[in-house]
Short mmCIF file of C-alpha atoms in Angstrom, two decimals:
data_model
loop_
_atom_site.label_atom_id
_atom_site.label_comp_id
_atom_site.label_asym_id
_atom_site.label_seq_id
_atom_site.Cartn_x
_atom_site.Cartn_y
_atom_site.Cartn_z
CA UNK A 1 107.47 110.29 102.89
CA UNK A 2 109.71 108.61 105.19
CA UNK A 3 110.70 111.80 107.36
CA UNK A 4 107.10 111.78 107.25
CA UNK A 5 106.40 108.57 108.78
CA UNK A 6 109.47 109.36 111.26
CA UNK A 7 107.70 112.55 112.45
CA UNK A 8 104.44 110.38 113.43
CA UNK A 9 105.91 107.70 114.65
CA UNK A 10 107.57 109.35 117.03
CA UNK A 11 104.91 110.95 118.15
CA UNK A 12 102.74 108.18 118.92
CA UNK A 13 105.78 106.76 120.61
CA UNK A 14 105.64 110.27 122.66
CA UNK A 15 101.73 109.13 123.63
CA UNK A 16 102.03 105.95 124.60
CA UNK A 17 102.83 105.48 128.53
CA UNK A 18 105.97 105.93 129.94
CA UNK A 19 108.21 102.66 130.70
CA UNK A 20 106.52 100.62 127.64
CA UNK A 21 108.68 99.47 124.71
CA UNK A 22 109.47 101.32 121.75
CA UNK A 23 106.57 99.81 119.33
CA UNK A 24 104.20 101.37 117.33
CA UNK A 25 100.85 99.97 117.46
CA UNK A 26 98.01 100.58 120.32
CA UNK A 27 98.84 97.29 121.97
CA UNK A 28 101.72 99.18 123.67
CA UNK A 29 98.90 101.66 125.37
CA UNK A 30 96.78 98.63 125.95
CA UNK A 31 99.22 97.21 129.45
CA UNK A 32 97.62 100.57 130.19
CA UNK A 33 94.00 100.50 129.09
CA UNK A 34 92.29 101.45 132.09
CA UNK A 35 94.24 104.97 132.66
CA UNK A 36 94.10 104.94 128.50
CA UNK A 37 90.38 105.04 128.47
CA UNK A 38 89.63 107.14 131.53
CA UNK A 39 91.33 109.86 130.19
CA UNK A 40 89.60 110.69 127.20
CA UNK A 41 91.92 113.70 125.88
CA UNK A 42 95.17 110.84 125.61
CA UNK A 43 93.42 108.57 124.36
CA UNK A 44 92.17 110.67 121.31
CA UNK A 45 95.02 112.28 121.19
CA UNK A 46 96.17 108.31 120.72
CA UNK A 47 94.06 107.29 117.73
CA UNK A 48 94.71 110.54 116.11
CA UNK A 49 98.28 109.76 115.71
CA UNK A 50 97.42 106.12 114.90
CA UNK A 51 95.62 107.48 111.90
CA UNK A 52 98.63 109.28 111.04
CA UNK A 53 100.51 106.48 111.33
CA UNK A 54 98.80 104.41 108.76
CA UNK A 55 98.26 107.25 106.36
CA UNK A 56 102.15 107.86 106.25
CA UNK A 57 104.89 106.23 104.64
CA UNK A 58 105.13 102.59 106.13
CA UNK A 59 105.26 99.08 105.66
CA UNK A 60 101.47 97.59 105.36
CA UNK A 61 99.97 94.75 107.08
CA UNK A 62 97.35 93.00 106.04
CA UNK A 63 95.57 90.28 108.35
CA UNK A 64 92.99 87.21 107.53
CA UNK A 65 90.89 87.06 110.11
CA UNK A 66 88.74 83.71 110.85
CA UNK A 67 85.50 84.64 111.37
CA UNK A 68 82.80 81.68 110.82
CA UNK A 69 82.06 81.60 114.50
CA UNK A 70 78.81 83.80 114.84
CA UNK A 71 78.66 82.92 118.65
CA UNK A 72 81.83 83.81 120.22
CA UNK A 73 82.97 82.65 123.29
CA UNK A 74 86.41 84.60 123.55
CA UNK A 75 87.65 87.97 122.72
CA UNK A 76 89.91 86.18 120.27
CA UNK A 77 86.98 86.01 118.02
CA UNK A 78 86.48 89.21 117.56
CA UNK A 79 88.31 91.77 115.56
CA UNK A 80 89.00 94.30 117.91
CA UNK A 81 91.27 91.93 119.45
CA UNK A 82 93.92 92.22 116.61
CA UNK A 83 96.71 94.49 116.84
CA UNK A 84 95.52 98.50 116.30
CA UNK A 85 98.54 98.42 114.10
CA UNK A 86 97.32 96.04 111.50
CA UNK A 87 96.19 98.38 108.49
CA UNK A 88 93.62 95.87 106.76
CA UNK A 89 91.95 92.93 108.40
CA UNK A 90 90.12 90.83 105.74
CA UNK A 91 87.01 88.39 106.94
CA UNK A 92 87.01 85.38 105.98
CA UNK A 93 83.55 85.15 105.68
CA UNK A 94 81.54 88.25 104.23
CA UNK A 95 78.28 87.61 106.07
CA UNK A 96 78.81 89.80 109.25
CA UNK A 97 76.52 89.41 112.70
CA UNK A 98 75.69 92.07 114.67
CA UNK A 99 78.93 92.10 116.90
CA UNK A 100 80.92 92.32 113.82
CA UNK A 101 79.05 94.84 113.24
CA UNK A 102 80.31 96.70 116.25
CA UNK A 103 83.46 95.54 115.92
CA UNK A 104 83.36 96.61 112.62
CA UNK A 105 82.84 100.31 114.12
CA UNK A 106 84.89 99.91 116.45
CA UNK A 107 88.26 99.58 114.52
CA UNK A 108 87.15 102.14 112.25
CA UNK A 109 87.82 104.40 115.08
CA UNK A 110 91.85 103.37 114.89
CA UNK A 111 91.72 103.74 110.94
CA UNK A 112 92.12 100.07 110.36
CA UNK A 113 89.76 99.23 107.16
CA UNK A 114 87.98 95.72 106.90
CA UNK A 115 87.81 93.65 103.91
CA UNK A 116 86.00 90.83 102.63
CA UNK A 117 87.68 88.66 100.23
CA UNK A 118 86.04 86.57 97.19
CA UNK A 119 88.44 84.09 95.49
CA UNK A 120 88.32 81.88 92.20
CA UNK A 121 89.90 79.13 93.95
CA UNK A 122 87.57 78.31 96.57
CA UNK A 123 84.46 78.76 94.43
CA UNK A 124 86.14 76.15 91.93
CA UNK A 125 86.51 74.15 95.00
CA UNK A 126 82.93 73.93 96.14
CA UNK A 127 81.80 73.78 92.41
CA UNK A 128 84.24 70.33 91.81
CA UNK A 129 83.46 69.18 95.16
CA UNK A 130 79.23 69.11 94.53
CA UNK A 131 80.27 67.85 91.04
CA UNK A 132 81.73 64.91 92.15
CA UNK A 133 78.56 63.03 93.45
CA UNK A 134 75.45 62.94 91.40
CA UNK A 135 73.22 63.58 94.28
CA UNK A 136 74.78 67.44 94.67
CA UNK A 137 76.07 67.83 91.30
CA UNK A 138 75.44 71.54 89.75
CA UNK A 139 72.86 71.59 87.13
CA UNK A 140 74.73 74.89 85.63
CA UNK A 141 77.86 75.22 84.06
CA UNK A 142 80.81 76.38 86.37
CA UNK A 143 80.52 79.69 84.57
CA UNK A 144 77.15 80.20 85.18
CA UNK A 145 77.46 79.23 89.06
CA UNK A 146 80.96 81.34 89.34
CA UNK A 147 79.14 84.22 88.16
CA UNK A 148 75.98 83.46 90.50
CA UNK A 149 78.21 83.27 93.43
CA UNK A 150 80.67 85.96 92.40
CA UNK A 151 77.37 88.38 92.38
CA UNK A 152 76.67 86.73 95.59
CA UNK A 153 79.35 87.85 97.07
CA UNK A 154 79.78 91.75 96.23
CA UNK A 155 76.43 92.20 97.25
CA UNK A 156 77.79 91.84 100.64
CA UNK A 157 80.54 94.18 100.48
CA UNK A 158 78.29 97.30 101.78
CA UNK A 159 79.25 96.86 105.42
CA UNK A 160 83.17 96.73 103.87
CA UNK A 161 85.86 99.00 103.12
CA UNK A 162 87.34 97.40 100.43
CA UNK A 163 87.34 94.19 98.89
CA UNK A 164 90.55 91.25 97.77
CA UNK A 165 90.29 89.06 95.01
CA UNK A 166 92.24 85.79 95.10
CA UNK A 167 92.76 84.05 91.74
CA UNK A 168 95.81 81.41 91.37
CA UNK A 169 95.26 79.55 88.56
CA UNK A 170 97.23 78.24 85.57
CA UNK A 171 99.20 80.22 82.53
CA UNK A 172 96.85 80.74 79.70
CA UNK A 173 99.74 80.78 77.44
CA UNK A 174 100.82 77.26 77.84
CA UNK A 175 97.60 76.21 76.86
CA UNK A 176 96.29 74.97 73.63
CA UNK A 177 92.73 75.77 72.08
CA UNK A 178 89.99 75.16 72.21
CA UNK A 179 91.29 75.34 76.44
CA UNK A 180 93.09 78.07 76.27
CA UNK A 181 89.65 80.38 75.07
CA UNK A 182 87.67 79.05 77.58
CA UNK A 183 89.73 79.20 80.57
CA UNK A 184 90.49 82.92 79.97
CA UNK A 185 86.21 83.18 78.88
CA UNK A 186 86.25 81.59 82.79
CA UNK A 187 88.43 84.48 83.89
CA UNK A 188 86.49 87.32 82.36
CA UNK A 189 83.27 85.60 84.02
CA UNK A 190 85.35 86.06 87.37
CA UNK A 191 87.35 89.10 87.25
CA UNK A 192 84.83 91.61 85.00
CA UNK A 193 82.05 91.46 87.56
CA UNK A 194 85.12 92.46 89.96
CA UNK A 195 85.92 95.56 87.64
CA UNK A 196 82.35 96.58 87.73
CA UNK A 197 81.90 96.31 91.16
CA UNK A 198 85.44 98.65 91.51
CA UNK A 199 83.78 100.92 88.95
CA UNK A 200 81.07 101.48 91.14
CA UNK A 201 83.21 101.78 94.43
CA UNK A 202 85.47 103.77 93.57
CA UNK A 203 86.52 104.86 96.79
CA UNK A 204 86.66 101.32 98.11
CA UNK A 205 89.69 99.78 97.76
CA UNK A 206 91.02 97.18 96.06
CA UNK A 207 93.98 94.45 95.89
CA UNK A 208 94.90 91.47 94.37
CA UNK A 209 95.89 87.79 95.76
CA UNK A 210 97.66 85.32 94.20
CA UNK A 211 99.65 84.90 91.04
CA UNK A 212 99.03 87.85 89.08
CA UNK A 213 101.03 86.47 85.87
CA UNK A 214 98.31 84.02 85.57
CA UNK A 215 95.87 86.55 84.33
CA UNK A 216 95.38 86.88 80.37
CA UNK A 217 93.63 90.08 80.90
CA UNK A 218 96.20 92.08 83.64
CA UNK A 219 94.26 95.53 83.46
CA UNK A 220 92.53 95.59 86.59
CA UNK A 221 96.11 95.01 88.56
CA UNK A 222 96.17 98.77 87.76
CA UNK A 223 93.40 99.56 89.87
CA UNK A 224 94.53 97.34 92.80
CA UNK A 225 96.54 98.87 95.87
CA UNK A 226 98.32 95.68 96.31
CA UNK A 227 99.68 92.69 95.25
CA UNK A 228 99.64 90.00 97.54
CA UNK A 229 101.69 86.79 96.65
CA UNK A 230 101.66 83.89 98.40
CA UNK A 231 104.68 82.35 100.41
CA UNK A 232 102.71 79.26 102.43
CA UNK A 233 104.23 76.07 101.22
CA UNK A 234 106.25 77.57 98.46
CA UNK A 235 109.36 80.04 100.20
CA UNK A 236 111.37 78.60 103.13
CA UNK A 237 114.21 81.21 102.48
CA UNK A 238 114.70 85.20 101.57
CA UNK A 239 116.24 83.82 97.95
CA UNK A 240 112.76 81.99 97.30
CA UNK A 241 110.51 84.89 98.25
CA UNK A 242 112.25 86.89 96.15
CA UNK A 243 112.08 84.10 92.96
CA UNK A 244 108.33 84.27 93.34
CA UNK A 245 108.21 88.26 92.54
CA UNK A 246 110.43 87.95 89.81
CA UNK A 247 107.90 85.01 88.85
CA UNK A 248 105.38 87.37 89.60
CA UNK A 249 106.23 90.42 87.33
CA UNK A 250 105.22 89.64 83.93
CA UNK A 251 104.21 92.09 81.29
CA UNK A 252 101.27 94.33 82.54
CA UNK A 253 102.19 93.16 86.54
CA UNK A 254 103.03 96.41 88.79
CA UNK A 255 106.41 96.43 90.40
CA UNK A 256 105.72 99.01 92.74
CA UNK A 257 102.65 96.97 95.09
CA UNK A 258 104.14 93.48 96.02
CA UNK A 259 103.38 92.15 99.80
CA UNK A 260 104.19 88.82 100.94
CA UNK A 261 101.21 86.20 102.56
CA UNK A 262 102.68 84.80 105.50
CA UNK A 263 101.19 81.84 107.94
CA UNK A 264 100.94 81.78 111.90
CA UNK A 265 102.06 79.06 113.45
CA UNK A 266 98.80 76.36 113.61
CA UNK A 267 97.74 75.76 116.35
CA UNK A 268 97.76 71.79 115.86
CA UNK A 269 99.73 70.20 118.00
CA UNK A 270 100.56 67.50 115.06
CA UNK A 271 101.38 70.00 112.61
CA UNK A 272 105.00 71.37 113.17
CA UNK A 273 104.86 73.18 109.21
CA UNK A 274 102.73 75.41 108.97
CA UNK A 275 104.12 78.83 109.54
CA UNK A 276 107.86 77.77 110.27
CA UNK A 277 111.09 77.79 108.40
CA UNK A 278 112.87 74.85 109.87
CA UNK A 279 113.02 75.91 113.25
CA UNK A 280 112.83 79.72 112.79
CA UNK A 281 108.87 81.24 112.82
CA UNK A 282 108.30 82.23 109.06
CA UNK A 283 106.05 85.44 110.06
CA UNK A 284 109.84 87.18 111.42
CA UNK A 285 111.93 85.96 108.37
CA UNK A 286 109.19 87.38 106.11
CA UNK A 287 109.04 90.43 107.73
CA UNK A 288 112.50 90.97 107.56
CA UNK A 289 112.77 90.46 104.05
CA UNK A 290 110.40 93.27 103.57
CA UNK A 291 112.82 95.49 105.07
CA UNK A 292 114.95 95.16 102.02
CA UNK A 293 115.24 97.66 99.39
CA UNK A 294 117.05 95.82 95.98
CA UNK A 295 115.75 98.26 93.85
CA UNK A 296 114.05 96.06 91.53
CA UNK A 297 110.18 96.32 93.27
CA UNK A 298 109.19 97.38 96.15
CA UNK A 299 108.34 95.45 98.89
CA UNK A 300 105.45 96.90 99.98
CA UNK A 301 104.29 95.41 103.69
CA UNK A 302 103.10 91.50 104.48
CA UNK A 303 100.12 89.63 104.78
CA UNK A 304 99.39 87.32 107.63
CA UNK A 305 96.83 84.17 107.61
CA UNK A 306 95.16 83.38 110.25
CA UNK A 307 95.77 86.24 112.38
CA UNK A 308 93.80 85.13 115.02
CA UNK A 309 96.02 82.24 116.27
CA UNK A 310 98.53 84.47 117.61
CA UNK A 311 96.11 85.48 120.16
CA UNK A 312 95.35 81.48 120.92
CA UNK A 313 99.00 81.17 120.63
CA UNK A 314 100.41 83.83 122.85
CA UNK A 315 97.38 84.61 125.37
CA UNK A 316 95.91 87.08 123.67
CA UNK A 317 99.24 88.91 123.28
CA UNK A 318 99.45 88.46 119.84
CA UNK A 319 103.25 88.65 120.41
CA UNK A 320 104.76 87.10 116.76
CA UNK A 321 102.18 89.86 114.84
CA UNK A 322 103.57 92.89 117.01
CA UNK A 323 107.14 91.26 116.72
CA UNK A 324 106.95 91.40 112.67
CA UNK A 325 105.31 94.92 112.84
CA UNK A 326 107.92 96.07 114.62
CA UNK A 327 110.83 94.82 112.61
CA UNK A 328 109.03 96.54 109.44
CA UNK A 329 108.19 99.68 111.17
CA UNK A 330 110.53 100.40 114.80
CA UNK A 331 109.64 103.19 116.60
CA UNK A 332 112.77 105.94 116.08
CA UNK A 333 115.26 105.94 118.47
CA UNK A 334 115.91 109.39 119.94
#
């Protein structure tokens, strides 16, 4: 597989325009997109060996992608804006408008799939939040409204290739009863109408966020094509990352699926955090340490929130997102 993904990387290296820099996504052509898209037999010739690129061998990206605003007012709000090399971009909000719609299309054209993502965590959120004042408070159990908005949520996942489901949550084991039978009775509410809807989308795909070893019931992890942990606030070196695998891989946890969740930079001026190790830019350390091959999982690509501010961040360059891409997969060298 990876004389494989050699042979089509260097390839689409062979397509892009002479004089760019060795990198492997379509921004490279994009300096160029006027003589790109006028010439119709390069340019397919382009997003044929961008397919080929992301069905080889190679180190995945996955991007969370900001979408509440149904208006846009910038090309950084759409989706076509993000790097071609980005294999899955996941919406943050399922409910598409008719220009996502078209984007939608359009980035099906450079084999990048689009997910929507429903997660445990922010549905417990809402729930607690409306529970909190009498005035909103749920008249239904948080079961009951989990599954209502769990069902809510698939039955916008037409327009989608693939869906991610983000549970965190606490240890079952370390709990005692009668807690410990409801919580995971809370879980199958969540994560059965999830194996359903995988049952009956088959060829969608499928992948996990969070902390897998939290699960009581870890069969579905099978049937997921990755495993996305989460770094944000809890990894500020290579030694860390690594410590929440190992955390990670419980009994019934794949060790062959594992890819990192890594911040941008925010774009508030008052937060200096957020997507940084000390004074180094997390989204490079982490995708260096996917390079690394220990032997003891595999380390299979990165995740990046908040895609999107890159393009604020860099005038619409997305320069940091192209920068980890190409640590993870450089062009060959002839």
């Amino acid at each position: 597989m990876k004389t494989d993904k050699i042979k089509v990387m260097a390839v689409l290296a062979v397509a892009l325009l002479p004089g760019l820099t060795a990198c492997t996504d379509v921004e490279s052509i994009t300096l160029n997109e006027e003589d790109a898209v006028t010439s119709d037999t390069r340019y397919e010739q382009y997003l044929s060996n961008l397919t080929a690129y992301k069905e080889a061998d190679h180190k995945v990206v996955y991007g969370w992608f900001d979408n509440s605003e149904k208006s846009p007012s910038s090309l950084g709000q759409h989706i076509t804006s993000v790097p071609d090399s980005v294999d899955v971009v996941v919406m943050a909000t399922p409910k598409l408008a008719d220009f996502e719609q078209a984007d939608l299309q359009a980035v099906h054209e450079k084999g990048t799939r689009v997910a929507c993502a429903v997660s445990f965590d922010d549905i417990k959120a809402v729930y607690d939040a409306l529970a909190s004042d009498e005035s909103t408070a749920p008249a239904e159990s948080f079961d009951t409204y989990l599954t209502a908005e769990v069902e809510n949520i698939l039955a916008q996942t037409g327009a989608f290739d693939g869906l991610v489901v983000e549970f965190t949550g606490q240890n079952p084991d370390y709990m005692r009863e009668p807690d410990r039978s409801a919580y995971i009775a809370t879980q199958s509410a969540f994560l059965d109408q999830v194996a359903a809807w995988k049952s009956e989308n088959a060829s969608k795909m499928l992948s996990f966020r969070g902390k897998p070893q939290n699960l009581s019931d870890k069969t579905l992890l099978q049937s997921c094509e990755h495993i996305i942990l989460d770094s944000e606030g809890a990894a500020t070196t290579p030694e860390q990352l690594t410590l929440l695998v190992k955390n990670a891989q419980a009994e019934g946890v794949p060790s062959d699926r594992f890819v990192m969740a890594v911040s941008t930079v925010s774009l508030s001026s008052s937060d200096a955090e957020t997507g940084y190790w000390g004074s180094a830019r997390a989204l490079a350390e982490v995708a260096c340490w996917a390079t690394v091959d220990d032997g003891g999982f595999v380390r299979a690509g990165i995740a990046i929130d908040d895609i999107q501010n890159d393009y604020y961040a860099t005038n619409g360059l997305y320069t940091y997102v192209k920068e980890a891409i190409n640590i993870m997969n450089p062009a060959p060298v002839n």
